[in-house]
XYZ file of C-alpha atoms in Angstrom:
539
model
C -30.564 16.728 -11.957
C -27.758 15.866 -9.457
C -29.259 13.871 -6.716
C -27.080 13.665 -3.205
C -28.127 10.427 -1.626
C -26.647 10.250 1.690
C -24.043 11.442 3.934
C -22.022 9.261 6.430
C -19.605 10.355 8.958
C -16.413 8.352 9.899
C -14.434 8.430 13.033
C -10.458 8.554 12.701
C -9.020 6.794 15.767
C -6.740 9.378 17.464
C -3.504 9.225 19.051
C -3.189 9.062 22.664
C -4.294 12.450 24.184
C -5.039 13.768 20.747
C -8.448 15.192 19.482
C -10.869 12.767 17.608
C -11.263 13.927 13.939
C -14.226 13.336 11.881
C -14.954 13.314 8.355
C -18.002 12.686 6.328
C -18.336 10.915 2.765
C -21.067 12.116 0.241
C -22.108 9.841 -2.534
C -24.020 11.843 -5.123
C -25.772 9.787 -8.225
C -24.809 11.629 -11.104
C -28.129 11.612 -12.783
C -27.013 14.060 -15.369
C -24.826 11.438 -16.833
C -26.580 9.021 -19.288
C -23.840 8.069 -21.610
C -21.614 6.203 -19.283
C -20.662 2.593 -20.440
C -22.512 -0.337 -18.538
C -19.792 -2.400 -17.688
C -18.092 -4.495 -14.932
C -14.748 -6.706 -14.305
C -12.689 -5.008 -17.139
C -9.415 -2.918 -17.189
C -9.759 0.738 -16.736
C -7.244 3.886 -16.868
C -7.431 7.603 -16.849
C -5.773 10.529 -18.872
C -6.532 13.955 -18.586
C -9.937 13.580 -17.476
C -11.089 10.865 -20.061
C -11.715 7.363 -18.753
C -10.690 4.298 -20.969
C -12.318 1.107 -20.470
C -11.105 -2.510 -21.896
C -12.616 -5.987 -21.545
C -15.101 -6.973 -19.009
C -18.819 -7.722 -19.199
C -21.647 -5.430 -20.462
C -25.190 -5.646 -21.592
C -26.235 -7.158 -24.981
C -27.396 -5.362 -27.988
C -31.087 -5.082 -26.439
C -29.645 -3.377 -23.330
C -30.461 -6.181 -20.938
C -28.486 -8.422 -18.729
C -24.694 -8.458 -18.700
C -24.715 -8.903 -14.699
C -23.188 -11.928 -12.692
C -22.351 -15.104 -14.849
C -24.878 -18.029 -14.761
C -24.186 -21.406 -13.238
C -25.546 -23.567 -16.283
C -23.868 -24.914 -19.410
C -23.412 -21.295 -20.793
C -22.401 -19.550 -17.841
C -20.615 -16.763 -19.636
C -22.524 -16.050 -23.086
C -20.377 -14.211 -25.616
C -23.182 -11.686 -26.370
C -22.114 -10.151 -22.887
C -18.533 -9.779 -23.803
C -17.152 -6.247 -24.150
C -15.674 -6.301 -27.507
C -15.113 -2.497 -27.608
C -12.321 -0.195 -26.611
C -14.392 2.731 -24.793
C -13.508 6.178 -23.999
C -15.835 8.370 -21.660
C -15.535 12.097 -21.024
C -17.509 12.718 -17.741
C -17.059 16.592 -18.258
C -19.443 16.342 -21.272
C -20.961 13.076 -20.706
C -19.873 11.944 -24.132
C -18.750 8.349 -25.255
C -16.636 7.159 -28.065
C -16.114 3.345 -28.887
C -14.004 1.372 -31.233
C -14.467 -2.376 -31.868
C -11.622 -4.722 -31.435
C -12.731 -6.868 -34.392
C -10.140 -5.354 -36.677
C -7.349 -6.800 -34.611
C -6.017 -10.402 -34.931
C -7.814 -12.846 -32.737
C -4.543 -13.454 -30.737
C -4.425 -9.752 -29.676
C -8.332 -9.166 -29.547
C -9.526 -12.215 -27.521
C -7.709 -11.512 -24.386
C -8.864 -7.886 -24.362
C -12.392 -9.319 -24.781
C -11.889 -11.431 -21.562
C -13.375 -10.785 -18.009
C -11.560 -10.407 -14.751
C -8.105 -9.921 -16.197
C -5.415 -8.093 -14.060
C -4.499 -4.639 -14.879
C -2.247 -1.781 -13.772
C -2.041 1.662 -15.082
C 1.383 2.817 -14.927
C 2.393 6.303 -16.370
C 0.791 6.276 -19.754
C 0.560 2.595 -20.228
C -2.080 0.201 -19.140
C -0.680 -3.204 -18.661
C -3.302 -5.955 -18.889
C -2.352 -9.566 -17.905
C -4.446 -13.122 -18.286
C -8.367 -12.879 -17.760
C -10.856 -15.555 -18.693
C -12.705 -15.669 -21.981
C -13.234 -17.185 -25.402
C -10.163 -17.952 -27.713
C -10.742 -18.604 -31.204
C -7.445 -20.502 -31.309
C -8.471 -22.761 -28.674
C -11.958 -23.163 -29.726
C -13.271 -22.536 -26.290
C -12.755 -20.650 -23.118
C -9.643 -20.431 -21.401
C -7.365 -18.463 -19.084
C -5.125 -16.349 -21.241
C -1.473 -16.044 -20.578
C -0.654 -12.699 -22.326
C 0.671 -9.488 -21.233
C -0.923 -6.669 -23.366
C 0.496 -3.053 -23.159
C -1.658 -0.280 -24.234
C -0.450 3.364 -24.902
C -3.376 5.171 -23.061
C -3.065 8.781 -24.715
C -2.490 6.979 -28.134
C -5.587 4.615 -27.824
C -7.864 7.163 -26.552
C -6.898 9.692 -29.484
C -7.486 6.622 -31.690
C -10.722 5.882 -30.489
C -11.935 9.516 -30.438
C -10.742 10.108 -34.096
C -12.041 6.706 -35.499
C -8.720 5.665 -36.396
C -6.582 2.166 -36.311
C -6.102 0.884 -33.018
C -3.248 -1.317 -33.683
C -0.337 1.118 -33.601
C -1.225 1.690 -29.664
C -1.323 -2.035 -28.493
C 1.665 -4.240 -27.996
C 1.489 -7.892 -26.719
C 5.077 -8.418 -25.618
C 4.211 -11.851 -23.890
C 1.603 -14.190 -25.760
C 1.800 -17.444 -23.882
C 3.301 -17.425 -20.525
C 2.380 -20.009 -18.138
C 2.968 -17.706 -15.080
C 0.427 -15.040 -16.559
C -2.590 -17.561 -17.049
C -4.364 -15.884 -14.042
C -7.853 -14.468 -13.844
C -9.390 -13.019 -10.557
C -6.392 -11.862 -9.084
C -4.846 -8.426 -9.099
C -1.802 -6.670 -10.590
C -0.140 -4.062 -8.242
C 2.863 -2.071 -7.758
C 5.260 -3.738 -5.351
C 8.358 -1.654 -5.061
C 7.868 -0.405 -8.554
C 7.629 -3.699 -10.034
C 4.460 -5.301 -11.141
C 3.177 -8.292 -9.121
C 0.402 -10.543 -9.517
C -1.518 -11.289 -6.528
C -3.488 -14.384 -6.077
C -6.075 -15.602 -8.647
C -6.744 -18.904 -10.511
C -6.336 -20.359 -13.692
C -9.704 -21.742 -15.137
C -9.849 -23.490 -18.296
C -13.292 -24.558 -20.040
C -17.091 -23.756 -19.634
C -17.722 -22.737 -15.904
C -20.979 -24.763 -15.730
C -19.513 -27.835 -17.865
C -16.225 -29.638 -18.111
C -13.296 -27.465 -16.730
C -9.876 -27.575 -15.043
C -9.219 -25.188 -12.112
C -5.878 -24.300 -10.325
C -5.301 -21.472 -7.828
C -1.918 -19.788 -7.997
C -1.677 -19.514 -4.075
C 0.999 -16.885 -4.728
C 2.305 -13.575 -5.521
C 4.390 -13.546 -8.648
C 6.749 -10.438 -8.988
C 7.224 -9.811 -12.609
C 11.087 -9.023 -13.449
C 10.579 -7.297 -16.775
C 13.362 -6.643 -19.079
C 12.244 -4.482 -21.600
C 9.339 -6.415 -23.618
C 10.559 -9.653 -22.118
C 9.854 -11.541 -18.752
C 13.358 -11.547 -17.370
C 12.144 -13.901 -14.706
C 9.414 -14.286 -11.657
C 10.145 -13.997 -8.000
C 7.337 -16.102 -6.369
C 5.909 -15.933 -2.731
C 3.721 -18.870 -2.153
C 1.293 -19.352 0.884
C -1.895 -21.572 1.201
C -3.752 -18.385 2.532
C -3.393 -16.965 -1.244
C -5.907 -19.838 -2.443
C -8.157 -16.888 -3.321
C -9.568 -14.966 -6.241
C -11.940 -12.016 -6.869
C -11.143 -10.094 -3.651
C -9.671 -6.767 -3.257
C -6.136 -5.805 -3.333
C -4.970 -2.300 -2.609
C -1.786 -0.168 -1.726
C -1.383 0.373 1.989
C 1.296 2.090 4.463
C 2.914 -0.840 6.311
C 3.741 -0.934 9.997
C 7.344 0.380 9.268
C 6.232 3.206 7.015
C 6.890 1.298 3.434
C 4.390 1.137 0.831
C 3.224 -2.355 0.457
C -0.336 -3.775 -0.560
C -3.202 -4.938 1.600
C -5.068 -8.077 0.633
C -8.646 -8.414 1.717
C -11.271 -10.999 1.219
C -11.265 -13.558 -1.837
C -13.017 -16.700 -2.568
C -13.053 -19.757 -1.465
C -11.459 -20.914 1.766
C -11.011 -24.537 1.014
C -12.206 -25.535 4.607
C -15.048 -23.265 5.214
C -16.282 -22.809 1.288
C -16.492 -19.290 2.419
C -15.045 -15.928 1.766
C -11.422 -15.194 3.428
C -12.021 -12.829 6.291
C -8.481 -12.261 7.587
C -6.533 -9.443 5.676
C -2.941 -9.969 4.641
C -0.205 -7.501 4.060
C 2.274 -7.830 1.067
C 5.796 -6.381 1.261
C 8.962 -7.052 -0.785
C 9.840 -9.779 2.143
C 6.500 -11.632 1.497
C 3.095 -11.841 2.822
C 1.859 -12.024 6.708
C -1.732 -12.478 7.890
C -3.453 -11.323 10.768
C -3.916 -14.096 13.159
C -7.169 -12.956 15.048
C -8.983 -10.125 13.350
C -11.652 -10.560 10.896
C -13.413 -8.113 8.354
C -17.096 -8.054 7.404
C -16.688 -5.855 4.392
C -14.483 -5.984 1.373
C -15.050 -9.691 0.651
C -15.329 -9.451 -3.085
C -14.144 -7.089 -5.403
C -15.813 -3.798 -4.924
C -14.479 -0.060 -5.066
C -11.810 0.450 -2.519
C -10.581 3.881 -1.137
C -7.213 3.801 0.683
C -6.614 6.803 2.757
C -3.632 7.376 5.281
C -2.871 10.017 7.836
C 0.824 10.525 8.806
C -0.216 12.652 11.922
C -2.130 9.629 13.293
C -0.187 6.947 11.669
C -3.465 5.398 10.529
C -3.999 3.581 7.182
C -7.896 3.332 6.397
C -9.464 1.617 3.461
C -12.859 2.110 2.715
C -15.258 -0.744 0.950
C -18.140 0.216 -0.895
C -20.956 -2.456 -1.267
C -20.286 -5.435 -3.247
C -20.913 -9.423 -2.243
C -20.073 -10.054 1.308
C -20.532 -12.791 3.861
C -22.028 -10.680 6.273
C -24.471 -7.586 6.620
C -25.306 -5.017 9.095
C -28.421 -5.963 11.271
C -29.883 -2.914 12.496
C -31.948 -4.663 15.275
C -29.141 -6.378 16.934
C -26.634 -3.648 16.189
C -24.373 -6.107 14.917
C -22.950 -7.975 11.828
C -24.882 -11.147 10.693
C -23.693 -13.868 8.642
C -25.573 -14.242 5.463
C -25.813 -16.698 2.623
C -25.227 -20.350 2.304
C -21.729 -20.972 1.280
C -20.577 -20.920 -1.290
C -23.270 -18.585 -2.314
C -22.453 -15.299 -0.879
C -24.953 -12.505 -1.572
C -25.116 -8.977 -2.812
C -25.041 -6.435 -0.025
C -25.054 -2.603 0.319
C -22.736 -1.983 3.473
C -20.069 0.368 3.542
C -17.216 -0.026 6.050
C -13.763 0.993 6.625
C -10.902 -1.344 7.960
C -7.909 0.510 9.442
C -4.487 -0.430 10.800
C -2.709 1.860 13.336
C -0.129 0.915 16.060
C 0.067 -2.484 14.519
C -3.361 -3.434 15.095
C -6.301 -3.751 12.762
C -10.063 -2.543 13.517
C -13.113 -2.081 11.546
C -15.985 0.172 11.527
C -19.352 0.211 9.812
C -19.923 3.563 8.444
C -23.476 3.837 9.498
C -25.466 3.873 6.011
C -25.462 1.780 2.973
C -25.036 2.080 -0.714
C -27.693 4.468 -2.155
C -30.670 3.815 -4.243
C -29.793 4.307 -7.974
C -31.699 3.407 -11.166
C -30.336 1.836 -14.263
C -32.246 2.824 -17.491
C -34.469 4.882 -15.129
C -36.429 1.644 -14.106
C -34.218 -0.774 -12.587
C -33.770 0.617 -9.214
C -31.467 -0.849 -6.140
C -29.026 -0.312 -3.542
C -27.177 -3.581 -4.133
C -24.213 -2.029 -6.125
C -20.383 -1.897 -6.140
C -19.587 -5.493 -7.228
C -16.860 -5.205 -9.792
C -17.325 -1.566 -10.278
C -14.581 0.936 -11.511
C -13.283 3.583 -9.165
C -11.495 6.616 -10.535
C -9.797 8.580 -8.032
C -9.764 12.444 -8.727
C -6.270 12.985 -10.016
C -6.090 16.607 -8.460
C -5.970 15.163 -5.037
C -2.843 14.985 -2.925
C -1.735 11.412 -2.728
C 0.777 9.987 -0.179
C 1.865 7.666 -2.503
C 0.460 4.991 -4.970
C -3.179 5.879 -5.102
C -3.230 6.363 -1.273
C -4.993 9.533 -0.679
C -3.239 11.902 1.685
C -5.704 12.419 4.354
C -3.800 15.246 6.010
C -3.416 17.062 3.074
C -7.339 17.229 2.361
C -8.366 20.788 3.098
C -11.072 21.986 5.631
C -14.767 21.457 3.783
C -15.857 19.320 1.327
C -13.289 17.527 -1.344
C -14.100 15.475 -4.303
C -12.277 11.979 -4.092
C -13.428 10.327 -7.270
C -16.251 8.212 -8.993
C -17.786 4.822 -8.576
C -18.794 3.821 -12.177
C -20.668 0.598 -13.442
C -20.528 -2.466 -11.893
C -22.920 -5.410 -11.243
C -26.225 -4.126 -9.938
C -28.583 -6.872 -8.504
C -32.447 -6.810 -7.570
C -32.007 -8.782 -4.605
C -29.155 -10.229 -2.403
C -29.733 -13.829 -3.273
C -28.648 -14.109 -6.954
C -31.832 -13.122 -8.745
C -32.037 -10.712 -11.514
C -28.476 -8.872 -12.164
C -27.263 -6.472 -14.891
C -24.291 -4.542 -15.963
C -24.845 -0.934 -14.474
C -24.109 2.397 -16.143
C -24.522 4.542 -13.107
C -21.878 6.922 -11.888
C -21.662 8.008 -8.357
C -19.450 10.958 -7.140
C -17.585 10.562 -3.876
C -16.503 13.308 -1.591
C -14.709 13.609 1.835
C -15.617 16.408 4.146
C -13.098 17.137 6.867
C -14.575 18.441 10.016
C -11.589 19.324 11.951
C -8.433 21.192 11.584
C -5.781 18.552 10.400
C -2.828 20.338 12.075
C -4.255 20.334 15.405
C -4.044 17.137 17.595
C -5.404 17.977 20.662
C -8.551 19.593 21.791
C -7.191 21.938 24.261
C -6.879 25.718 23.130
C -3.384 26.404 21.963
C -0.945 28.632 23.516
C 0.996 29.257 20.330
C 0.435 29.585 16.582
C 2.513 27.373 14.351
C 3.296 28.476 10.724
C 3.841 26.284 7.443
C 7.168 25.072 6.540
C 9.205 26.872 4.196
C 10.542 25.815 1.939
C 8.164 22.727 1.481
C 9.371 20.172 -0.194
C 12.962 20.947 0.616
C 16.471 19.533 -0.118
C 18.408 20.780 3.065
C 16.028 22.184 5.620
C 13.277 24.071 6.263
C 11.887 26.899 8.849
C 8.597 27.120 10.733
C 7.544 30.271 12.707
C 6.145 29.933 15.955
C 4.321 32.512 17.895
C 3.621 32.847 21.589
C 1.727 35.479 23.430
C 2.893 34.577 26.740
C 6.193 32.854 28.126
C 5.631 29.173 27.354
C 7.609 25.897 27.833
C 7.763 24.404 24.051
C 9.176 21.338 22.853
C 9.393 20.857 18.898
C 10.296 17.716 17.520
C 10.472 16.009 13.980
C 9.687 12.440 13.543
C 9.785 10.132 10.614
C 6.736 8.062 9.165
C 7.705 5.216 11.496
C 7.460 7.292 14.447
C 11.110 7.629 15.234
C 12.349 11.064 16.600
C 15.299 12.247 14.271
C 15.552 15.915 15.681
C 14.499 17.887 18.593
C 14.314 21.916 17.434
C 13.694 23.302 20.589
C 13.086 22.256 24.375
C 12.521 24.904 26.793
C 10.825 28.318 27.578
C 10.077 31.005 24.820
C 9.504 34.692 25.356
C 6.431 36.147 24.016
C 7.092 37.006 20.364
C 7.672 35.070 17.026
C 10.503 32.567 16.949
C 12.024 30.637 13.983
C 12.174 26.974 14.326
C 14.869 25.747 11.863
C 15.545 22.171 10.853
C 18.851 21.368 9.195
C 18.128 18.045 7.329
C 21.525 17.495 6.225
C 22.337 13.839 6.084
C 18.589 12.820 6.623
C 17.277 10.391 4.363
C 14.728 11.703 1.876
C 10.979 11.158 2.660
C 7.866 12.624 4.489
C 8.517 13.858 8.110
C 6.390 15.278 10.646
C 7.357 18.512 12.799
C 5.197 18.504 16.078
C 5.193 21.564 18.771
C 3.936 20.636 22.060
C 2.923 23.389 24.753
C 3.188 22.893 28.463
C -0.406 21.911 28.806
C 0.221 18.989 26.225
C -1.657 20.525 23.589
C 0.399 20.038 20.340
C 0.095 20.945 16.557
C 2.067 19.359 13.809
C 3.092 20.039 9.923
C 4.367 17.844 7.195
C 7.777 18.381 5.333
C 8.634 16.531 2.455
C 12.786 15.816 2.099
C 13.742 15.544 -1.328
C 17.310 14.802 -2.898
């Protein structure tokens, strides 16, 4: 049985004079999927519908525990290490696994670690650092390794019960700059960059040393070698275990949003002000504070070019605030540094150089692990697989404008830490799969609520190298202005500005000499009603 759990409605901020556009997000517990792995805090990748899991924490052999680490002498028991490479096929609910035990300790130990940084690029899964047991060190350390996994190759090896070794390379075995856990490995102008995190050596509940990176480290790879590191340092990067996701920056370039993380040295609390990362460094919002996304959780980035709005949805997780229905406002919770598990869902957006936040009206759904452990406190360190069939604006940013009318499957939230209560009671590694869908409830090309006095066709060809044509039909004489805009809002061409007689007219854009990229053709009538179409210019 597939159980639809809830529907939430989100309001996209509209352009001045534009119609408001709504969409809904549906989360469905895939209770028909019973063989997904119980995992969190590991590295993941996807290939042709198959999901790959490496490292992280899992349940023990009795099917128990594996949730949040403890705070005593043995905070990370080895019985909860994920010592397997796991492949899962959602379409058939089939799982395969292969032990790392046959590999040398120097290779296997980092792949059993937790909270390493990972990045899926093409057919490779890059895994950097992570915290776990080292046979060579005789204890727990933060690894300084970079491991490159051939995703199609290792999936085939796991499914075929073949040797894993040919599909795993470790080009960097002990680099000080890679000794990071709890950070993120992201794409920054096509180069991998380590964002935040810390180096933690020793037992979490015993003797240890800890050093936050307070930096972004852009890795200059020369084949299999680390040719150099460009490092941006900032005291506000004294954070770990937060969220980082690709975003469209104010100028239209692709960068990274940095959200939440712990612990602020002055407040001993989560970081509340988001940061933006570009090739020039990091900037932080001075005034805005977010109430969701404080600890690693599923993140859904979506961008609307038509509205110039970047929206990032956060699902559940550990947060310093929760929504209070009685007061209709956010309420601070927890006793720092203990920040509780929550079930709120919200979206942090940026438009016209300003941040905003909206609670989405509902909470994470009630779902049951092993049929008996039921809770809504989900999302912490869960994996999120976006549907590869989606249209993407760039770098795993869903192109909101390209979503068709009606419901579109966005992806799946898998596993994570589930909690019986907010205040660090019983926790466990979850095996539940939640399917996420978005339903658009307005026509994406129409930007005003007024009836249109014209009909605008789609651009042909699109994508294009030299230019494109759109048919515009008017039923009565009409004053029309047709313009082309870049993603930064700069007008690059005026296709028509004046009266048109009844009939169908060709709007032609000669794009010779225009830089490649995504552009918006906007047609506005005499009453101010407008419609727009996207054009992708390539070279």
